[in-house]
GROMACS .gro file of C-alpha atoms in nm:
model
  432
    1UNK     CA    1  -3.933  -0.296   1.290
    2UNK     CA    2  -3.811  -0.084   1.000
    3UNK     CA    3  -3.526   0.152   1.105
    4UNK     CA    4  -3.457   0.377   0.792
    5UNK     CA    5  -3.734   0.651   0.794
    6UNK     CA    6  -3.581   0.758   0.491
    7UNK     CA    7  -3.371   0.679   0.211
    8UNK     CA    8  -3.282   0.882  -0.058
    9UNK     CA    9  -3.087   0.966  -0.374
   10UNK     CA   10  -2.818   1.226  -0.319
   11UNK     CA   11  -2.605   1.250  -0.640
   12UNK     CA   12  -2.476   0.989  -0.840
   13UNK     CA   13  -2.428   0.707  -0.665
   14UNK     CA   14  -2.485   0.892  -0.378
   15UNK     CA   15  -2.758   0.782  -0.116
   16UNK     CA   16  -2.884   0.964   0.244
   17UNK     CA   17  -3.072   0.720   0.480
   18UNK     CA   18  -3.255   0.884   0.770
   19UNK     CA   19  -3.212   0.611   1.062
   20UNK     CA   20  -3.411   0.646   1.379
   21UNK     CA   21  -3.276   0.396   1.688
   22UNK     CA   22  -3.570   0.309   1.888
   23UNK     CA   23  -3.636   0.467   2.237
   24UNK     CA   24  -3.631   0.162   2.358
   25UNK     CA   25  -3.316   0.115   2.277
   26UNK     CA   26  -3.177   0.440   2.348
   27UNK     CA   27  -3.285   0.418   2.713
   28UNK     CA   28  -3.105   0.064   2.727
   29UNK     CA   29  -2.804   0.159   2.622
   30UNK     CA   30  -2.796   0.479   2.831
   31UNK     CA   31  -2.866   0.300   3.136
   32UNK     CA   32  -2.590   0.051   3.047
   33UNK     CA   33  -2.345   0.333   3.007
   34UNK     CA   34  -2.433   0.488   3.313
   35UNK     CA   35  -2.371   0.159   3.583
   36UNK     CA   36  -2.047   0.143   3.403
   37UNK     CA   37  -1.929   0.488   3.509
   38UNK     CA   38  -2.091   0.459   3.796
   39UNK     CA   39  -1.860   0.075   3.874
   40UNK     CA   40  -1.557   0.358   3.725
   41UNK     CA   41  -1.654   0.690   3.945
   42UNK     CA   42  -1.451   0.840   4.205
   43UNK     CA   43  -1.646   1.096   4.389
   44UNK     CA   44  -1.553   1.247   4.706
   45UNK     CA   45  -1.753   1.093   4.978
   46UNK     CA   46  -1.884   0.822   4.826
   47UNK     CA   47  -1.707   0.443   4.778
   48UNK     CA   48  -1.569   0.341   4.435
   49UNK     CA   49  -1.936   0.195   4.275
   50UNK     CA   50  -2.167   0.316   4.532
   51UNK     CA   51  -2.208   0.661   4.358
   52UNK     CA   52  -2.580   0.734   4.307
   53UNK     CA   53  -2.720   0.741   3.927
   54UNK     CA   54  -2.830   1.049   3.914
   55UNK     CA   55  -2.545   1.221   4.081
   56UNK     CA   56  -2.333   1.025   3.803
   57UNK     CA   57  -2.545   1.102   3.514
   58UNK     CA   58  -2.534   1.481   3.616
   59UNK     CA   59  -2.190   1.468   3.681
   60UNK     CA   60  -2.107   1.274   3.354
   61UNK     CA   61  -2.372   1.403   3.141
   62UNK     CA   62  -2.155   1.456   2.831
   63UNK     CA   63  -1.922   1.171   2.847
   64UNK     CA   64  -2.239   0.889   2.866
   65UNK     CA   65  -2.399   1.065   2.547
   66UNK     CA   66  -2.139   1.043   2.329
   67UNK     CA   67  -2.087   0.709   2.458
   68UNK     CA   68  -2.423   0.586   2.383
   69UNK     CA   69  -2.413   0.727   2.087
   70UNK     CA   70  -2.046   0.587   1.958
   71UNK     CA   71  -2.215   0.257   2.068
   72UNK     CA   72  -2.545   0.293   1.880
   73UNK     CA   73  -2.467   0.463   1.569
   74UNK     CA   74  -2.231   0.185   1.399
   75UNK     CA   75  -2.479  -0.129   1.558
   76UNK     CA   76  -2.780   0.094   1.362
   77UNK     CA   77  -2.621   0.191   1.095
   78UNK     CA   78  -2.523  -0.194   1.009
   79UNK     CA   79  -2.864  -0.318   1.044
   80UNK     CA   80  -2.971   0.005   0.846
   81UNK     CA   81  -2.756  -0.132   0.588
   82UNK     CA   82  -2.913  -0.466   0.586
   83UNK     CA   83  -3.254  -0.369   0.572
   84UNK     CA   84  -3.184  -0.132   0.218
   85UNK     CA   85  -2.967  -0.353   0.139
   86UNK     CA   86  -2.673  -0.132   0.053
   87UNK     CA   87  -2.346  -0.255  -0.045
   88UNK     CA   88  -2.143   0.103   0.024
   89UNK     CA   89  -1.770   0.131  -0.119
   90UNK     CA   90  -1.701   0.297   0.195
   91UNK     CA   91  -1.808   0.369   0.604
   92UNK     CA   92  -2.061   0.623   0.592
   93UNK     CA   93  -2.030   1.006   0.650
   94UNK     CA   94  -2.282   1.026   0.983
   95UNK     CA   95  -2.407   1.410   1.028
   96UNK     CA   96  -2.723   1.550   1.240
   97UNK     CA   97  -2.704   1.315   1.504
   98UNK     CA   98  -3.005   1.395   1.733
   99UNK     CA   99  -3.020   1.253   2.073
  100UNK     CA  100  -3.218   1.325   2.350
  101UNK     CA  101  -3.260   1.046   2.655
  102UNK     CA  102  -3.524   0.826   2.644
  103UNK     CA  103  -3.648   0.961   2.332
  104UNK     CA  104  -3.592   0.795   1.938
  105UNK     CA  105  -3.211   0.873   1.814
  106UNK     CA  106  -3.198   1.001   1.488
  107UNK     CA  107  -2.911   1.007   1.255
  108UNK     CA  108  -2.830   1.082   0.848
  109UNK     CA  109  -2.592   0.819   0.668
  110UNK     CA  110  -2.435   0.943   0.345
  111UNK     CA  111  -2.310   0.693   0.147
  112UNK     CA  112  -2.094   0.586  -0.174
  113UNK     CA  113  -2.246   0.326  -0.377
  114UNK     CA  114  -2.119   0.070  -0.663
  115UNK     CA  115  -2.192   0.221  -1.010
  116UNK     CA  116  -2.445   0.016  -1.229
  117UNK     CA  117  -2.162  -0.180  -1.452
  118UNK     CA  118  -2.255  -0.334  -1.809
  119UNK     CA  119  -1.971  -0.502  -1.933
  120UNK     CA  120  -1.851  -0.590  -2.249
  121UNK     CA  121  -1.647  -0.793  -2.463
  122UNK     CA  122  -1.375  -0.938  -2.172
  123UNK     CA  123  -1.161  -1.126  -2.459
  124UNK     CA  124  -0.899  -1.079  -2.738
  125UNK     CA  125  -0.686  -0.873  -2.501
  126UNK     CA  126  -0.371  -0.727  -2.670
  127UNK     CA  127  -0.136  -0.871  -2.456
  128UNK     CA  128   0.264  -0.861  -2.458
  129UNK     CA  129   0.461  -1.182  -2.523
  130UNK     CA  130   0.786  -1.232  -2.382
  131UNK     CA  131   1.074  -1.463  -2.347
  132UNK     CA  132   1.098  -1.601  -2.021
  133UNK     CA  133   1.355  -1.841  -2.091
  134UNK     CA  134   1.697  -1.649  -2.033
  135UNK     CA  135   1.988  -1.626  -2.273
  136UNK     CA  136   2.355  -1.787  -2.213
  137UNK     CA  137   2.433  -1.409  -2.167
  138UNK     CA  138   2.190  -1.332  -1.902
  139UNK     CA  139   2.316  -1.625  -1.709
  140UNK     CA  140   2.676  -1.525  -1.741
  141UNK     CA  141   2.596  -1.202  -1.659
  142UNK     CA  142   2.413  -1.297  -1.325
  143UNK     CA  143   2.700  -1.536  -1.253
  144UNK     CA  144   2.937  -1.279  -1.246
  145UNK     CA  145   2.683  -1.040  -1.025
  146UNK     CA  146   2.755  -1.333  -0.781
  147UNK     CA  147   3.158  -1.444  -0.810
  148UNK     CA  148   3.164  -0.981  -0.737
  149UNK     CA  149   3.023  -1.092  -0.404
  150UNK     CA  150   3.272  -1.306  -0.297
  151UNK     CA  151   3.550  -1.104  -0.476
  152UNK     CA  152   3.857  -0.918  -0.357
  153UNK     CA  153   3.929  -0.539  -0.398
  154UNK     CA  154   4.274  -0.463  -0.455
  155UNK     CA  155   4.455  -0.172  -0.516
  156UNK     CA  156   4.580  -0.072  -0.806
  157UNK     CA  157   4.828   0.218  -0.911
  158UNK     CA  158   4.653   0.351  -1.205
  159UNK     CA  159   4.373   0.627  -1.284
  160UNK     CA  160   4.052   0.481  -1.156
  161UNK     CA  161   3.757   0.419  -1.363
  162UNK     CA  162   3.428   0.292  -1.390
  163UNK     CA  163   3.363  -0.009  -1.166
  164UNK     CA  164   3.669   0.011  -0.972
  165UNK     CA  165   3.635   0.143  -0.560
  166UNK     CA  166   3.754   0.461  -0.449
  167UNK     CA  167   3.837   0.559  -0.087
  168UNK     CA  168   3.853   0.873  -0.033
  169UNK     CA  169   3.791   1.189   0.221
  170UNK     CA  170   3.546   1.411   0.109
  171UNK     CA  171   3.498   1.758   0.201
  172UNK     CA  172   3.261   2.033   0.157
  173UNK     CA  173   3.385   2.389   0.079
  174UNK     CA  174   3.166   2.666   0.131
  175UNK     CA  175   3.236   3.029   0.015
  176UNK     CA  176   3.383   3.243   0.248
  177UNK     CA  177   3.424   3.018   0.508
  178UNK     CA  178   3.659   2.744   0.605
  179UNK     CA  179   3.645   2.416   0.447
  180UNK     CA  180   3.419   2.174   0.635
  181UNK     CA  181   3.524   1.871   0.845
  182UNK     CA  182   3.651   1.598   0.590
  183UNK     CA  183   3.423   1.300   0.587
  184UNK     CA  184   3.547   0.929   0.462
  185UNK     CA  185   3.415   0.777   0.164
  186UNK     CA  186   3.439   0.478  -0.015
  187UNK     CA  187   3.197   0.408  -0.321
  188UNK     CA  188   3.178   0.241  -0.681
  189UNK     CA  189   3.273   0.499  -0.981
  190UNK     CA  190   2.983   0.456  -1.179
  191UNK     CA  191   2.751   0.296  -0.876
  192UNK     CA  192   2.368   0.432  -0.979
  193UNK     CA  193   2.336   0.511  -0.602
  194UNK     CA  194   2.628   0.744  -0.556
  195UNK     CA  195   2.653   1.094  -0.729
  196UNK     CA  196   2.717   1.144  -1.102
  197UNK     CA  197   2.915   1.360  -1.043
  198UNK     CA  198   3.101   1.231  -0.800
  199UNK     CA  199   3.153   0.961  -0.974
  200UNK     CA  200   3.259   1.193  -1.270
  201UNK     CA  201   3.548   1.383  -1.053
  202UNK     CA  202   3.708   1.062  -0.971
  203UNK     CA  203   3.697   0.939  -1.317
  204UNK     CA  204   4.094   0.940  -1.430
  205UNK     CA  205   4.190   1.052  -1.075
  206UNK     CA  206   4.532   0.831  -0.898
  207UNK     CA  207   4.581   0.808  -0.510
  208UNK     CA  208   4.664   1.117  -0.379
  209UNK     CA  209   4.479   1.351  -0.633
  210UNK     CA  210   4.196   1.640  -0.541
  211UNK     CA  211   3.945   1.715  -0.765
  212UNK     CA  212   3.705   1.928  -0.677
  213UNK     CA  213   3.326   1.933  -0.828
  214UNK     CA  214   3.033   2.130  -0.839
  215UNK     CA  215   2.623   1.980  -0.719
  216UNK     CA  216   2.346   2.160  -0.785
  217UNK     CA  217   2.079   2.113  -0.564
  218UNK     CA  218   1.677   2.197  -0.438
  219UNK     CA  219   1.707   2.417  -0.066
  220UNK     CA  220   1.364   2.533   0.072
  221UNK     CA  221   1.446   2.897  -0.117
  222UNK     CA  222   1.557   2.762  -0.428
  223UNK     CA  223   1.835   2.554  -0.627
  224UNK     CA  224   2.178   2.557  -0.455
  225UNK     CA  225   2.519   2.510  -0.603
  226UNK     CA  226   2.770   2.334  -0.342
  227UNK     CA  227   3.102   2.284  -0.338
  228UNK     CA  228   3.313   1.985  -0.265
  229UNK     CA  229   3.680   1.845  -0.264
  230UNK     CA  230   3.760   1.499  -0.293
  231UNK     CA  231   4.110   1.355  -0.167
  232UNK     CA  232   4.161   1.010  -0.324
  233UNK     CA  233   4.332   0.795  -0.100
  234UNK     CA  234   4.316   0.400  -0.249
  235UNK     CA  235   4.175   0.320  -0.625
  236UNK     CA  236   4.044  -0.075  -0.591
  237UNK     CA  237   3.929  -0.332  -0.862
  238UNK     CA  238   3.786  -0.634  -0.853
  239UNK     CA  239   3.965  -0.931  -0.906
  240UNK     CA  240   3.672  -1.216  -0.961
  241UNK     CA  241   3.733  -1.543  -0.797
  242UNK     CA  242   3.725  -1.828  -1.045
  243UNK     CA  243   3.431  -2.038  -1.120
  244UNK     CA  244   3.532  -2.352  -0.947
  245UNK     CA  245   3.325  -2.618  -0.656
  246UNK     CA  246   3.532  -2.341  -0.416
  247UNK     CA  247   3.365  -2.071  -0.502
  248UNK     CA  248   3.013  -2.171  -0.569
  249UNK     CA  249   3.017  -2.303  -0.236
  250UNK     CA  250   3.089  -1.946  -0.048
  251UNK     CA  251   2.771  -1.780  -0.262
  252UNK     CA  252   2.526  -2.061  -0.126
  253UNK     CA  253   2.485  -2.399  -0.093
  254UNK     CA  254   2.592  -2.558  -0.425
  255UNK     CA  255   2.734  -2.911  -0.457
  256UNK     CA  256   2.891  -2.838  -0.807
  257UNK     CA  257   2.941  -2.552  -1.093
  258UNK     CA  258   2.661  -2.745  -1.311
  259UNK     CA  259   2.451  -2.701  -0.991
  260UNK     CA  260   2.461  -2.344  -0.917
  261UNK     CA  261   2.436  -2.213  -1.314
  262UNK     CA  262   2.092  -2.433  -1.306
  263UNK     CA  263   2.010  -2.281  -0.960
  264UNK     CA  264   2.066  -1.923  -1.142
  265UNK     CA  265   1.946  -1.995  -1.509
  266UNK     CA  266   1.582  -2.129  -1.232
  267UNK     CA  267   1.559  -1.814  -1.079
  268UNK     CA  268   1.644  -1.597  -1.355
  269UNK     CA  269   1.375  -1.752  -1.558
  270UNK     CA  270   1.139  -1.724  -1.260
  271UNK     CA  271   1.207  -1.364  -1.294
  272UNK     CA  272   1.102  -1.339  -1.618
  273UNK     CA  273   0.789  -1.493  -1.552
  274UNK     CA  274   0.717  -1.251  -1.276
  275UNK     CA  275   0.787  -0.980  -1.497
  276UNK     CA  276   0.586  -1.114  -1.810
  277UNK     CA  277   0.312  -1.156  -1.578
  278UNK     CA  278   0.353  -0.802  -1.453
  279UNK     CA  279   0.337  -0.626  -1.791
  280UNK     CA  280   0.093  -0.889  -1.933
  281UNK     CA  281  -0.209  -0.756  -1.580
  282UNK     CA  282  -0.099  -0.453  -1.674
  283UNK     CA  283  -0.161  -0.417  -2.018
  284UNK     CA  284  -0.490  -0.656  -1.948
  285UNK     CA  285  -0.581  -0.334  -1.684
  286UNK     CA  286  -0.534  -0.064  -1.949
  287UNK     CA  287  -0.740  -0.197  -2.201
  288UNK     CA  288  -1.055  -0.333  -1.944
  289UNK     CA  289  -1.064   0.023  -1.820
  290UNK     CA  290  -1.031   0.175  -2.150
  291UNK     CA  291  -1.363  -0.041  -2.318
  292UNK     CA  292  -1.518   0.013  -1.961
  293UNK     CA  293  -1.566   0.367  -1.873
  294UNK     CA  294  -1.707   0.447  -1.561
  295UNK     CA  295  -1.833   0.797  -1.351
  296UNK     CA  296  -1.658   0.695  -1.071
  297UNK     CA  297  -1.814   0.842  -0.726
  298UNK     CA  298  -1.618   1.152  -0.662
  299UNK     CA  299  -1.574   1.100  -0.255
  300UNK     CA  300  -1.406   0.721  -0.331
  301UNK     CA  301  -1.174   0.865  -0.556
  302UNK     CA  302  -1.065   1.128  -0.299
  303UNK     CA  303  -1.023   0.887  -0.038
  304UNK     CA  304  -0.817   0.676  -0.284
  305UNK     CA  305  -0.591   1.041  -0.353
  306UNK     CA  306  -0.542   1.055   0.011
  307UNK     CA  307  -0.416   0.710   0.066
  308UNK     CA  308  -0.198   0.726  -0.206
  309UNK     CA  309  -0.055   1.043  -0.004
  310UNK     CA  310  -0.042   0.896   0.350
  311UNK     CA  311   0.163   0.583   0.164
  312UNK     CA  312   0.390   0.829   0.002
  313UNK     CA  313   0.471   1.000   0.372
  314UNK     CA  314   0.536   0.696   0.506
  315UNK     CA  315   0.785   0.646   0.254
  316UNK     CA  316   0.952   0.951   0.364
  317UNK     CA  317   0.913   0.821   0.690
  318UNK     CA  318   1.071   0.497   0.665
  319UNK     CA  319   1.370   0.707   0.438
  320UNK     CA  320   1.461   0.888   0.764
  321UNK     CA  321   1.244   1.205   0.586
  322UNK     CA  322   1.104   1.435   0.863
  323UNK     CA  323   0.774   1.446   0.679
  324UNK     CA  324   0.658   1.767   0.932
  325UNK     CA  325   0.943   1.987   0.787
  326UNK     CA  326   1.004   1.839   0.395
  327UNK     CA  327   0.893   2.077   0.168
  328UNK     CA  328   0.639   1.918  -0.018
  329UNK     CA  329   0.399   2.086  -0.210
  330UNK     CA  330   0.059   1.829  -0.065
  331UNK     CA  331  -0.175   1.970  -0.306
  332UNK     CA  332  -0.019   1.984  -0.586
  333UNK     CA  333   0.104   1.618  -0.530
  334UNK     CA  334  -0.252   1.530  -0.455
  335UNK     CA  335  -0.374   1.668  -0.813
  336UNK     CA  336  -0.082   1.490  -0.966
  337UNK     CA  337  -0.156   1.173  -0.806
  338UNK     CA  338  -0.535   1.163  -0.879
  339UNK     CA  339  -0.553   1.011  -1.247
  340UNK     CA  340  -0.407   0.759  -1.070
  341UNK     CA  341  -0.605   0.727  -0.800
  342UNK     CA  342  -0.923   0.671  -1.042
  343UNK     CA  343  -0.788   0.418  -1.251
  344UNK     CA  344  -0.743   0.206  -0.952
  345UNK     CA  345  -1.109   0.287  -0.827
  346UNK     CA  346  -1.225   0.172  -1.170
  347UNK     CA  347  -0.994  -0.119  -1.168
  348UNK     CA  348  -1.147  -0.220  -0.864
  349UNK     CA  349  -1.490  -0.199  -0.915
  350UNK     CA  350  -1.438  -0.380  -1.270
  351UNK     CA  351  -1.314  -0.663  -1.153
  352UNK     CA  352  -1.556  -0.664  -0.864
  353UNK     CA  353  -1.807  -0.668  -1.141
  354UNK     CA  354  -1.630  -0.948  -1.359
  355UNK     CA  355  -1.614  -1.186  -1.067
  356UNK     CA  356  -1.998  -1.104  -0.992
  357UNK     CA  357  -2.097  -1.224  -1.348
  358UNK     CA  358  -1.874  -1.501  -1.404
  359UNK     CA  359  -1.983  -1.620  -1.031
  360UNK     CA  360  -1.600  -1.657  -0.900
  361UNK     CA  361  -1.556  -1.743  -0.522
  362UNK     CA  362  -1.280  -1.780  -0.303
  363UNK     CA  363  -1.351  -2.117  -0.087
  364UNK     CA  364  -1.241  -2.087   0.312
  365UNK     CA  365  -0.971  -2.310   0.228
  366UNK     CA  366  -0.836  -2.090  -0.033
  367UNK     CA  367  -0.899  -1.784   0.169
  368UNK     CA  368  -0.713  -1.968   0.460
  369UNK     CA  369  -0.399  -2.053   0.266
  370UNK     CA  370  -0.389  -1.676   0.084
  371UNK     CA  371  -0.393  -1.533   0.503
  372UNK     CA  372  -0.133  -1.744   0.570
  373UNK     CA  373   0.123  -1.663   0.307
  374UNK     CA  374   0.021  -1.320   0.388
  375UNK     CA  375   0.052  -1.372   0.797
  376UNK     CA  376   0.404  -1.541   0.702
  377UNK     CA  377   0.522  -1.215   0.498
  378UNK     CA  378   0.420  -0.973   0.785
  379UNK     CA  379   0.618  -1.234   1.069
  380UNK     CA  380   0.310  -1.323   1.234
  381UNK     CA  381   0.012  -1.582   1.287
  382UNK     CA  382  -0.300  -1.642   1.086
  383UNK     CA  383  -0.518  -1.587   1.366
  384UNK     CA  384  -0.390  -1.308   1.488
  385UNK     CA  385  -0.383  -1.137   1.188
  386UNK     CA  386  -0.765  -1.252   1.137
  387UNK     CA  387  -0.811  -1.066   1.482
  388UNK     CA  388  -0.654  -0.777   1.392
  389UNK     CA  389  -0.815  -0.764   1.039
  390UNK     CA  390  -1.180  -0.795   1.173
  391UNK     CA  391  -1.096  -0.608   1.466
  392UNK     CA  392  -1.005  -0.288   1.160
  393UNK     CA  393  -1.321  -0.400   0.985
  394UNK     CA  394  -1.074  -0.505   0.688
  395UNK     CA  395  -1.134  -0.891   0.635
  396UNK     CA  396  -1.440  -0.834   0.417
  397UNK     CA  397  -1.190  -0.596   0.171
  398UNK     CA  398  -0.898  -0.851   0.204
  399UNK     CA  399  -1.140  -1.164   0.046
  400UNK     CA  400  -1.242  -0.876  -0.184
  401UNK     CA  401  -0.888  -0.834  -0.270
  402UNK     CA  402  -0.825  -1.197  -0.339
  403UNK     CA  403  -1.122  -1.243  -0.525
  404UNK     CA  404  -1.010  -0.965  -0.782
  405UNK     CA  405  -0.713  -1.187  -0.838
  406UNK     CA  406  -0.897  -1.450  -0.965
  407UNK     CA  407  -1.073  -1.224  -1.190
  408UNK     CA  408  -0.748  -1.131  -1.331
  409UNK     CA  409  -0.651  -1.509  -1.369
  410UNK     CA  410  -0.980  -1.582  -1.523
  411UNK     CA  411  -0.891  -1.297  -1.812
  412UNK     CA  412  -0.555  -1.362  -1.826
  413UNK     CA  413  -0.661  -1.731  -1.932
  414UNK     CA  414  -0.792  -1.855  -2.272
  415UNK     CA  415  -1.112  -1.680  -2.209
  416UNK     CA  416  -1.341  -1.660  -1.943
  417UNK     CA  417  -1.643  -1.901  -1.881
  418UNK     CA  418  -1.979  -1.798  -2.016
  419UNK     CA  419  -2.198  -1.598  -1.775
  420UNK     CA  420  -2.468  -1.719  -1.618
  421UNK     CA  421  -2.851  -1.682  -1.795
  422UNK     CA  422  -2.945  -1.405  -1.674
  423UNK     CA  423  -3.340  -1.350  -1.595
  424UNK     CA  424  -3.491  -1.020  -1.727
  425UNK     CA  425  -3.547  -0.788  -1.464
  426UNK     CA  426  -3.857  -0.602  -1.402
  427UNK     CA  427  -3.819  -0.213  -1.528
  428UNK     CA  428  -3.505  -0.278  -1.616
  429UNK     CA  429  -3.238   0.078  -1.678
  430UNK     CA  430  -3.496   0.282  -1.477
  431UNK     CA  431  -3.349   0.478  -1.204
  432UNK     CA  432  -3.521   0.437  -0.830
   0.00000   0.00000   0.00000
């Protein structure tokens, strides 16, 4: 029995389907939500489960519709799905939700749709070379990154200067008011992570100097200029151990010199390789999207802009950011971050459509092995991350996700495999 009374066209892309749950069904489910409340009710007078029906569907009228309804609105809507055969790019927007006991429940399901996608000419990709072999002096380089971790500060009676380690107490002096509580410091002149100019006050300062410095910074009225006094108590630099067996063997575990320079020249070059890789999908993404373009279904790309913003608070969150109180400006980040936000919808849905046509799969075995690495990274089990994946309704979307890899491996390659024949479809290009 057909359960879509109605399906139609609501924009581009866009389609309403009309569902109507049987009464049937309706008066199942209703009576099944009702002896649970009843097993749950405590009424005065009457013991735990031996409430009558009709005193708990009065009493609980509200709570057992919406029940029945949260209950029979997603089982519906799924076999709704089926029947049209609908492959939605996201849940769909349920509205005018009529229910009345034992009589047919009627809901509307709005939903996004995958654009029609012709594609085109998926070779001779411009794509970036590099060297992923590294140079004597990127070796040396990293080798020297390394001996600074097992180095010694010592101190030094000269100006400081970039690279060496200041200690220092640092206060803040505000106009008209008594200098602040000093605070102790002790940073890298020069270190990206410390302030410029910071860095910049200590530059040619000895132990026991005070320079004082100026920052300019954004307050929830406006720029602010504060004040600050440095007293420089030690000036450290780095004395490098030597590059003996000794040393080696403090950074890791190295047998020999010879050892630990191919151990670093290994993971340098497997750097590189990451690297090429990431500006060679990248410049492969540009250019697919660019001989591609697509009217990408407005609703998807919002939901994309407001992921993009919930990932960007929980940034501030995990940065010790009290995301209630920062001042940021949500819509105007939210039209800056859109562009954005479509080129990933379209990079999605491209790739979707280049693994349809070249008929790329990813085998349970595969699958299996990709959930485990990515179980391992999150510190937890394959199977319960399965759980907790299908429980979210996010497994489908994860093999999606995998499967779009492959269609970047298959155009990163020589070229991909020739589609399929394809049979000519009746009134082909017509819209429904």
């Amino acid at each position: 029995m057909s359960v879509v009374s109605s399906n139609e066209k609501a924009g581009t892309g866009r389609r309403v389907l009309t569902v109507a749950v049987p009464p049937a069904a309706v008066a199942a489910e209703t009576d099944r939500v009702t002896l649970e409340y009843r097993k749950r009710a405590r009424i005065s007078g009457f013991r735990k489960g031996k409430v009558p029906l009709e005193l708990v569907r009065k009493r609980f009228h509200d709570e057992i519709e919406q029940e029945v309804v949260e209950r029979l609105v997603p089982r519906y809507w799924k076999q709704a799905q089926a029947e049209a055969e609908l492959e939605p790019l996201l849940p769909p927007e349920v509205s005018d939700v009529d229910f009345t006991p034992g009589e047919t429940l009627t809901f509307q399901a709005t939903v996004d749709l995958r654009p029609e996608i012709r594609l085109g000419d998926l070779s001779g990709f411009e794509l970036p070379e590099m060297e992923t072999r590294p140079e004597e002096a990127e070796v040396d380089r990293a080798i020297d990154d390394l001996r600074r971790q097992v180095g010694e500060w010592r101190e030094v009676d000269r100006p400081a200067a970039r690279g060496d380690r200041v200690e220092g107490a640092l206060t803040e002096l505000t106009a008209g008011e008594a200098p602040g509580e000093p605070s102790e410091v002790a940073f890298e002149v020069g270190d990206e992570t410390v302030w410029e100019e910071l860095s910049l006050a200590v530059t040619g300062a000895k132990k026991g100097a005070t320079p004082r410095f100026e920052r300019r910074e954004e307050g929830p009225e406006g720029p602010v200029e504060r004040s600050f006094r440095i007293e420089v108590q030690a000036v450290r630099e780095l004395e490098l151990p030597p590059l003996d067996e000794e040393t080696v063997k403090k950074i890791g575990d190295f047998e020999s010199v010879e050892q630990f320079r191919e151990r670093v020249t290994e993971e340098l070059e497997r750097r590189k390789q990451a690297e090429s890789r990431r500006r060679r999908e990248g410049a492969l993404l540009e250019q697919l999207c660019e001989r591609h373009p697509l009217e990408l279904p407005e609703k998807v790309v919002e939901n994309e802009t407001q992921g993009m913003l919930r990932e960007y608070a929980e940034e501030l969150a995990r940065r010790g950011v009290d995301v209630e109180s920062a001042q940021v400006d949500w819509p105007r980040l939210a039209a800056e971050l859109e562009p954005q936000a479509r080129r990933r919808v379209q990079t999605r849905l491209l790739l979707d459509a280049v693994a349809e046509s070249r008929e790329l799969t990813v085998s349970e075995a595969e699958f299996e092995g990709q959930m485990a690495l990515l179980a391992r990274a999150q510190g937890t089990d394959p199977a319960t991350l399965r759980r907790a994946l299908d429980r979210d309704g996010r497994l489908d979307e994860l093999r999606r996700r995998f499967l779009r890899g492959k269609a970047v491996d298959y155009l990163l390659g020589d070229g991909p495999p020739e589609p399929p024949a394809a049979e000519p479809a009746d009134d082909a290009g017509e819209e429904e």
